[in-house]
């Protein structure tokens, strides 16, 4: 790339609201880390960094799927139940039915995909807002989770399975490796694959996407399937990590995932967002969360910061939308003047 | 009519951003008459009505109401004075009842400010009785047909004790029986000394209903006459009487055989038995007034909306597209008239917008996009269409309307279609972009692409198309060869109105 | 635009730094951190526990700090995360109440492996290698409640029990209650057991139905904290809140409204656990484990001395006039 276009890109990055938001986020993350390290040398201690990441690994994986759903202009708040459901199913399959790890995991992920299929299909066919559909799934599945376990935990699986969630490869905990690999794969796909490019078009303007030749229904449904699949995968890893499956695990995870996507700068009305940005968002939330622990601030305040960032992020995307609306209205006014004017020529 | 006019418009003019839309219009409206106002799209009818109704201020001139000079600052003042507008797009609240809508903003309440529903319903019933309409005042507006809603709007005007009721294209979405009901109601109102200003482009209705007809053309009052003293042909003559400039590219030279044809295409409630052929290398104009069904036919041809009956043949084979994707696969593309809703991905870059329909061709076999390909295609398009600015990574919303349209047209050209349907391609586009778009469309046709061009602008239709299909109220009336001479205008218009 | 954003960013940073600085203490070299991890953080019961934990820590010296962590819901994996966080913070001791016994096994064992003393209180995680459990002996607490009913009504006692089936602690309480009746009033009978699903409204429904179906019932034992209010309403619903046919309700909670109901004779009494004591005992044992003396802990080498048996903090059945009622009515300041 030549120098001039590089310059243009930089200028674009800075004047474009989203780019500025990413930059702000990066600066914030670096700044918080530096300050924390300065005051609390424990902060960048390897054990603390591992804990920081491990405490957020389900959110990292789930937020990848959530990003895609939100780019299409939808939302999936059922992920917390799907996560717990996957934990319970994979545990039951191994502990109670005596299945091997691989078939139990595949079966669990298959069921999760079916749940995603149902979410996407219902939202599309009934044209009900996905918020409502997935809220139904959230509550229904939570009931199912309680019913099939009588509210008790399922535990007692093999060491091999426990290795999935608790083991390390080199120095890296496996769940973190899985999360990073998934983020890279989906990040690359979203940027570089025609199929995933379509989700931006759907979120940007669904009707225009249809007219442009996008199979809107299929793409949308598949995104919900991916989201549930990832929540299920996180659940399998979670069951292994905590050594037990329990209906209460992962509660409110959907909020953290949505917050991560929003803080990363995606427009909650769809059309924009990226895995990289979402990862920045998760990192930010995880670091702030950890900072609260390390600095021994009452953790109730964490929710205040978390919520504050969310409001800020949403306000920002509203502002961008509003700015676009105004541009459009101005164009419309100019256009209608022109039509009237041309009628007079 | 020795009486003084109830409404007198004197030397009213209006311009937008320095361009005159109404020029020195003077028009008396007599009490108790149906005064029809006709004109082409964009002739200034709506602007004039908005000025009378207080929605827009006039730049110059005066309006006298009952002999008094008036200047309405807002629609409420006009309403209070006794001038009501029944809008083309109804302005009723769908989730409120009929009575609540009629008494909107002046609810009947008790001394504590609580709404008295039965009193309001009874009052509404009284109004309906006066105008001879039978509608349950407690029903939700949303449950009523458009025709019924129109009657409610009129009832509202009557209940406001309106002296002048302006109706803007009131029959555009009414069935025949609803239309005749409306006419009876209008006659009844006129008997009660209410004055009606009736805006329409259906000349047959105007001839049937009105006492006096005024024709606007290009912001000028072309004629005003008693309806009994003018013929349909004369009205049409006044509507279109203009010279054609030499602004358009030459007509097509090598027009080939039929490649696509529609046989008795129908979609219930939108268009009926539309039959025409499209030949290789020609531009077929679709002319008609707003709401005549042209866009609906185009949408159905590309599978965006369903067809109730009829068939489409492509190269002699019968095809039926379930969705636009299949149509695109067969080389048939539709450039929308509604850029915001159906065309643009507003929050995305020019480059993404440009390549939205050719993702398959800029990706490798596994479906991975090749960013160099994408950049080339996008800049190729930018150069060909002359899009400015050249920087294609900015969001498309930052481009002017003309450049947005160039990108959209270019996006379809990149797919290399055999048939391109363009819907109002130059609406809201500046003059420079307009002639460039015209030139490109003709260039593509000369290279063998077939183009259907939907336009509501008579000069554009005459200037661009090789043949013209004229639509009226969901019917394709006729297909005319178009030599491009000014005499064609009257010919086309006489088919499009009536 | 950018400028605005930078401004917003600076504000956000400041919002972060201000609370952070309050956490920065003038460096005391031997600072020690002890953490208490709960579920339903913020509930009155666990606030009592933490108050005891914190107060006990304060008696040792100002270099001892405490932290109160955990999710505000039932998510036991959130507790596991908090335990891991405390390990990373190099805490000197962790007391955890297990929202789910199995989920916390891994985190507790990791703490022990990292040479950080870890014990459970109130809810145990028996499969883990925690040092010990500090809490109420459920059987004994039910037994004490049974004694009161046996004293009050003797052989004439006809009892209905409100419970959630399948929860170990409740099952043990009920067993203790029944054993006391059998022992002290052999003629007394348990007529019905109903499932209140842990919900006040549900408890009112099922208990009203129970009293209508079994009019001979003259006492209700609430096997856990939630149903007492529902039981009182059920008794009023059937018109037996006073007089000869009064139904005597025994609660199992120290919520302020329950304590007031005991004072007003609406409840015959309530089984009070000692959450504050649990906190105190948890801290003292953690502190002891964190400070080895000349003889090592025989069961957990490297740790200081702690009892090998679990600690029962006991219960007291509070009845009208008990001085403890007034003191429990003032929940601890945090």
mmCIF file of N, CA, C and O in Angstrom, chain A residues 77-92 96 108 111-112 115 136-154 231-232 235 245-251:
data_model
loop_
_atom_site.group_PDB
_atom_site.id
_atom_site.type_symbol
_atom_site.label_atom_id
_atom_site.label_comp_id
_atom_site.label_asym_id
_atom_site.label_seq_id
_atom_site.Cartn_x
_atom_site.Cartn_y
_atom_site.Cartn_z
ATOM 1 N N UNK A 77 -30.237 -13.955 23.970
ATOM 2 C CA UNK A 77 -30.022 -13.914 25.414
ATOM 3 C C UNK A 77 -30.213 -15.290 26.033
ATOM 4 O O UNK A 77 -30.256 -15.423 27.245
ATOM 5 N N UNK A 78 -30.318 -16.324 25.195
ATOM 6 C CA UNK A 78 -30.505 -17.665 25.742
ATOM 7 C C UNK A 78 -29.180 -18.337 26.074
ATOM 8 O O UNK A 78 -29.160 -19.444 26.583
ATOM 9 N N UNK A 79 -28.041 -17.694 25.774
ATOM 10 C CA UNK A 79 -26.751 -18.377 25.873
ATOM 11 C C UNK A 79 -26.457 -18.926 27.268
ATOM 12 O O UNK A 79 -25.841 -19.985 27.399
ATOM 13 N N UNK A 80 -26.913 -18.217 28.317
ATOM 14 C CA UNK A 80 -26.610 -18.684 29.665
ATOM 15 C C UNK A 80 -27.257 -20.038 29.918
ATOM 16 O O UNK A 80 -26.627 -20.956 30.456
ATOM 17 N N UNK A 81 -28.520 -20.193 29.507
ATOM 18 C CA UNK A 81 -29.187 -21.484 29.686
ATOM 19 C C UNK A 81 -28.558 -22.551 28.819
ATOM 20 O O UNK A 81 -28.452 -23.702 29.221
ATOM 21 N N UNK A 82 -28.181 -22.168 27.579
ATOM 22 C CA UNK A 82 -27.580 -23.147 26.684
ATOM 23 C C UNK A 82 -26.264 -23.639 27.283
ATOM 24 O O UNK A 82 -25.952 -24.835 27.251
ATOM 25 N N UNK A 83 -25.519 -22.710 27.872
ATOM 26 C CA UNK A 83 -24.254 -23.044 28.526
ATOM 27 C C UNK A 83 -24.487 -24.079 29.630
ATOM 28 O O UNK A 83 -23.853 -25.136 29.651
ATOM 29 N N UNK A 84 -25.443 -23.792 30.522
ATOM 30 C CA UNK A 84 -25.713 -24.714 31.622
ATOM 31 C C UNK A 84 -26.278 -26.029 31.091
ATOM 32 O O UNK A 84 -25.938 -27.110 31.577
ATOM 33 N N UNK A 85 -27.105 -25.929 30.056
ATOM 34 C CA UNK A 85 -27.697 -27.126 29.445
ATOM 35 C C UNK A 85 -26.595 -28.045 28.915
ATOM 36 O O UNK A 85 -26.609 -29.259 29.151
ATOM 37 N N UNK A 86 -25.632 -27.436 28.210
ATOM 38 C CA UNK A 86 -24.536 -28.231 27.651
ATOM 39 C C UNK A 86 -23.735 -28.894 28.772
ATOM 40 O O UNK A 86 -23.391 -30.078 28.682
ATOM 41 N N UNK A 87 -23.477 -28.143 29.838
ATOM 42 C CA UNK A 87 -22.779 -28.721 30.990
ATOM 43 C C UNK A 87 -23.500 -29.966 31.475
ATOM 44 O O UNK A 87 -22.901 -31.032 31.650
ATOM 45 N N UNK A 88 -24.809 -29.800 31.668
ATOM 46 C CA UNK A 88 -25.586 -30.887 32.270
ATOM 47 C C UNK A 88 -25.646 -32.091 31.329
ATOM 48 O O UNK A 88 -25.455 -33.239 31.753
ATOM 49 N N UNK A 89 -25.903 -31.834 30.031
ATOM 50 C CA UNK A 89 -26.048 -32.948 29.088
ATOM 51 C C UNK A 89 -24.728 -33.714 28.967
ATOM 52 O O UNK A 89 -24.702 -34.941 29.031
ATOM 53 N N UNK A 90 -23.627 -32.987 28.805
ATOM 54 C CA UNK A 90 -22.361 -33.693 28.612
ATOM 55 C C UNK A 90 -22.013 -34.473 29.887
ATOM 56 O O UNK A 90 -21.524 -35.612 29.825
ATOM 57 N N UNK A 91 -22.322 -33.909 31.057
ATOM 58 C CA UNK A 91 -22.031 -34.602 32.308
ATOM 59 C C UNK A 91 -22.896 -35.839 32.455
ATOM 60 O O UNK A 91 -22.424 -36.918 32.801
ATOM 61 N N UNK A 92 -24.183 -35.669 32.157
ATOM 62 C CA UNK A 92 -25.097 -36.801 32.304
ATOM 63 C C UNK A 92 -24.732 -37.921 31.329
ATOM 64 O O UNK A 92 -24.767 -39.097 31.680
ATOM 65 N N UNK A 96 -23.902 -40.664 33.794
ATOM 66 C CA UNK A 96 -25.069 -41.521 33.984
ATOM 67 C C UNK A 96 -25.248 -42.539 32.864
ATOM 68 O O UNK A 96 -25.686 -43.654 33.101
ATOM 69 N N UNK A 108 -23.844 -33.436 22.685
ATOM 70 C CA UNK A 108 -24.203 -32.191 23.371
ATOM 71 C C UNK A 108 -24.203 -31.013 22.402
ATOM 72 O O UNK A 108 -25.154 -30.223 22.351
ATOM 73 N N UNK A 111 -27.170 -31.099 20.118
ATOM 74 C CA UNK A 111 -28.395 -30.595 20.742
ATOM 75 C C UNK A 111 -28.376 -29.068 20.812
ATOM 76 O O UNK A 111 -29.389 -28.408 20.576
ATOM 77 N N UNK A 112 -27.220 -28.511 21.131
ATOM 78 C CA UNK A 112 -27.121 -27.054 21.218
ATOM 79 C C UNK A 112 -27.395 -26.416 19.860
ATOM 80 O O UNK A 112 -28.066 -25.385 19.765
ATOM 81 N N UNK A 115 -30.996 -26.193 19.317
ATOM 82 C CA UNK A 115 -31.589 -25.068 20.052
ATOM 83 C C UNK A 115 -31.389 -23.776 19.250
ATOM 84 O O UNK A 115 -32.313 -22.972 19.095
ATOM 85 N N UNK A 136 -37.599 -16.581 25.710
ATOM 86 C CA UNK A 136 -38.383 -17.795 25.918
ATOM 87 C C UNK A 136 -37.464 -18.991 26.086
ATOM 88 O O UNK A 136 -37.631 -19.805 27.003
ATOM 89 N N UNK A 137 -36.463 -19.100 25.215
ATOM 90 C CA UNK A 137 -35.529 -20.223 25.303
ATOM 91 C C UNK A 137 -34.767 -20.178 26.621
ATOM 92 O O UNK A 137 -34.572 -21.205 27.276
ATOM 93 N N UNK A 138 -34.343 -18.988 27.003
ATOM 94 C CA UNK A 138 -33.594 -18.833 28.259
ATOM 95 C C UNK A 138 -34.380 -19.424 29.421
ATOM 96 O O UNK A 138 -33.873 -20.231 30.198
ATOM 97 N N UNK A 139 -35.658 -19.016 29.522
ATOM 98 C CA UNK A 139 -36.452 -19.439 30.671
ATOM 99 C C UNK A 139 -36.844 -20.906 30.560
ATOM 100 O O UNK A 139 -36.750 -21.658 31.527
ATOM 101 N N UNK A 140 -37.273 -21.318 29.353
ATOM 102 C CA UNK A 140 -37.691 -22.705 29.166
ATOM 103 C C UNK A 140 -36.543 -23.650 29.482
ATOM 104 O O UNK A 140 -36.687 -24.629 30.219
ATOM 105 N N UNK A 141 -35.387 -23.326 28.918
ATOM 106 C CA UNK A 141 -34.247 -24.222 29.062
ATOM 107 C C UNK A 141 -33.766 -24.242 30.519
ATOM 108 O O UNK A 141 -33.312 -25.269 31.016
ATOM 109 N N UNK A 142 -33.887 -23.110 31.205
ATOM 110 C CA UNK A 142 -33.513 -23.094 32.615
ATOM 111 C C UNK A 142 -34.426 -24.045 33.385
ATOM 112 O O UNK A 142 -33.968 -24.802 34.248
ATOM 113 N N UNK A 143 -35.724 -24.020 33.020
ATOM 114 C CA UNK A 143 -36.660 -24.949 33.646
ATOM 115 C C UNK A 143 -36.266 -26.387 33.356
ATOM 116 O O UNK A 143 -36.258 -27.242 34.250
ATOM 117 N N UNK A 144 -35.922 -26.652 32.088
ATOM 118 C CA UNK A 144 -35.496 -28.008 31.707
ATOM 119 C C UNK A 144 -34.271 -28.406 32.529
ATOM 120 O O UNK A 144 -34.207 -29.509 33.075
ATOM 121 N N UNK A 145 -33.301 -27.499 32.633
ATOM 122 C CA UNK A 145 -32.082 -27.786 33.375
ATOM 123 C C UNK A 145 -32.399 -28.169 34.816
ATOM 124 O O UNK A 145 -31.835 -29.116 35.368
ATOM 125 N N UNK A 146 -33.315 -27.411 35.431
ATOM 126 C CA UNK A 146 -33.697 -27.703 36.810
ATOM 127 C C UNK A 146 -34.401 -29.046 36.886
ATOM 128 O O UNK A 146 -34.131 -29.870 37.763
ATOM 129 N N UNK A 147 -35.310 -29.269 35.923
ATOM 130 C CA UNK A 147 -36.132 -30.473 35.981
ATOM 131 C C UNK A 147 -35.287 -31.731 35.810
ATOM 132 O O UNK A 147 -35.462 -32.707 36.544
ATOM 133 N N UNK A 148 -34.344 -31.738 34.844
ATOM 134 C CA UNK A 148 -33.613 -32.979 34.599
ATOM 135 C C UNK A 148 -32.538 -33.235 35.651
ATOM 136 O O UNK A 148 -31.961 -34.318 35.695
ATOM 137 N N UNK A 149 -32.262 -32.236 36.520
ATOM 138 C CA UNK A 149 -31.251 -32.482 37.555
ATOM 139 C C UNK A 149 -31.833 -32.397 38.953
ATOM 140 O O UNK A 149 -31.100 -32.560 39.928
ATOM 141 N N UNK A 150 -33.138 -32.106 39.072
ATOM 142 C CA UNK A 150 -33.739 -31.839 40.384
ATOM 143 C C UNK A 150 -32.988 -30.733 41.103
ATOM 144 O O UNK A 150 -32.940 -30.699 42.329
ATOM 145 N N UNK A 151 -32.379 -29.844 40.364
ATOM 146 C CA UNK A 151 -31.671 -28.734 40.986
ATOM 147 C C UNK A 151 -30.319 -29.115 41.561
ATOM 148 O O UNK A 151 -29.653 -28.306 42.175
ATOM 149 N N UNK A 152 -29.905 -30.375 41.378
ATOM 150 C CA UNK A 152 -28.622 -30.795 41.957
ATOM 151 C C UNK A 152 -27.526 -30.830 40.905
ATOM 152 O O UNK A 152 -27.800 -30.877 39.703
ATOM 153 N N UNK A 153 -26.307 -30.813 41.367
ATOM 154 C CA UNK A 153 -25.175 -30.839 40.443
ATOM 155 C C UNK A 153 -24.932 -32.260 39.944
ATOM 156 O O UNK A 153 -25.271 -33.222 40.613
ATOM 157 N N UNK A 154 -24.382 -32.365 38.733
ATOM 158 C CA UNK A 154 -23.949 -33.656 38.205
ATOM 159 C C UNK A 154 -22.428 -33.621 38.180
ATOM 160 O O UNK A 154 -21.840 -32.687 37.637
ATOM 161 N N UNK A 231 -21.920 -21.398 22.644
ATOM 162 C CA UNK A 231 -22.336 -21.410 24.049
ATOM 163 C C UNK A 231 -22.250 -22.835 24.584
ATOM 164 O O UNK A 231 -21.824 -23.066 25.723
ATOM 165 N N UNK A 232 -22.639 -23.811 23.754
ATOM 166 C CA UNK A 232 -22.570 -25.205 24.156
ATOM 167 C C UNK A 232 -21.132 -25.648 24.370
ATOM 168 O O UNK A 232 -20.818 -26.331 25.347
ATOM 169 N N UNK A 235 -19.954 -24.426 27.460
ATOM 170 C CA UNK A 235 -20.554 -25.214 28.530
ATOM 171 C C UNK A 235 -19.795 -26.508 28.774
ATOM 172 O O UNK A 235 -19.558 -26.899 29.924
ATOM 173 N N UNK A 245 -21.600 -30.101 36.810
ATOM 174 C CA UNK A 245 -22.565 -29.380 35.987
ATOM 175 C C UNK A 245 -23.720 -28.966 36.871
ATOM 176 O O UNK A 245 -24.220 -29.773 37.659
ATOM 177 N N UNK A 246 -24.114 -27.721 36.771
ATOM 178 C CA UNK A 246 -25.149 -27.220 37.664
ATOM 179 C C UNK A 246 -25.965 -26.174 36.919
ATOM 180 O O UNK A 246 -25.415 -25.390 36.153
ATOM 181 N N UNK A 247 -27.281 -26.173 37.165
ATOM 182 C CA UNK A 247 -28.153 -25.264 36.407
ATOM 183 C C UNK A 247 -27.812 -23.799 36.655
ATOM 184 O O UNK A 247 -28.100 -22.943 35.818
ATOM 185 N N UNK A 248 -27.225 -23.489 37.791
ATOM 186 C CA UNK A 248 -26.973 -22.076 38.123
ATOM 187 C C UNK A 248 -25.724 -21.519 37.468
ATOM 188 O O UNK A 248 -25.507 -20.313 37.477
ATOM 189 N N UNK A 249 -24.902 -22.392 36.878
ATOM 190 C CA UNK A 249 -23.647 -21.915 36.296
ATOM 191 C C UNK A 249 -23.896 -20.973 35.114
ATOM 192 O O UNK A 249 -24.802 -21.186 34.330
ATOM 193 N N UNK A 250 -23.049 -19.977 35.009
ATOM 194 C CA UNK A 250 -23.105 -19.095 33.840
ATOM 195 C C UNK A 250 -24.254 -18.106 33.858
ATOM 196 O O UNK A 250 -24.514 -17.437 32.860
ATOM 197 N N UNK A 251 -24.939 -18.006 34.995
ATOM 198 C CA UNK A 251 -26.053 -17.069 35.090
ATOM 199 C C UNK A 251 -25.593 -15.650 34.721
ATOM 200 O O UNK A 251 -24.503 -15.242 35.077
#
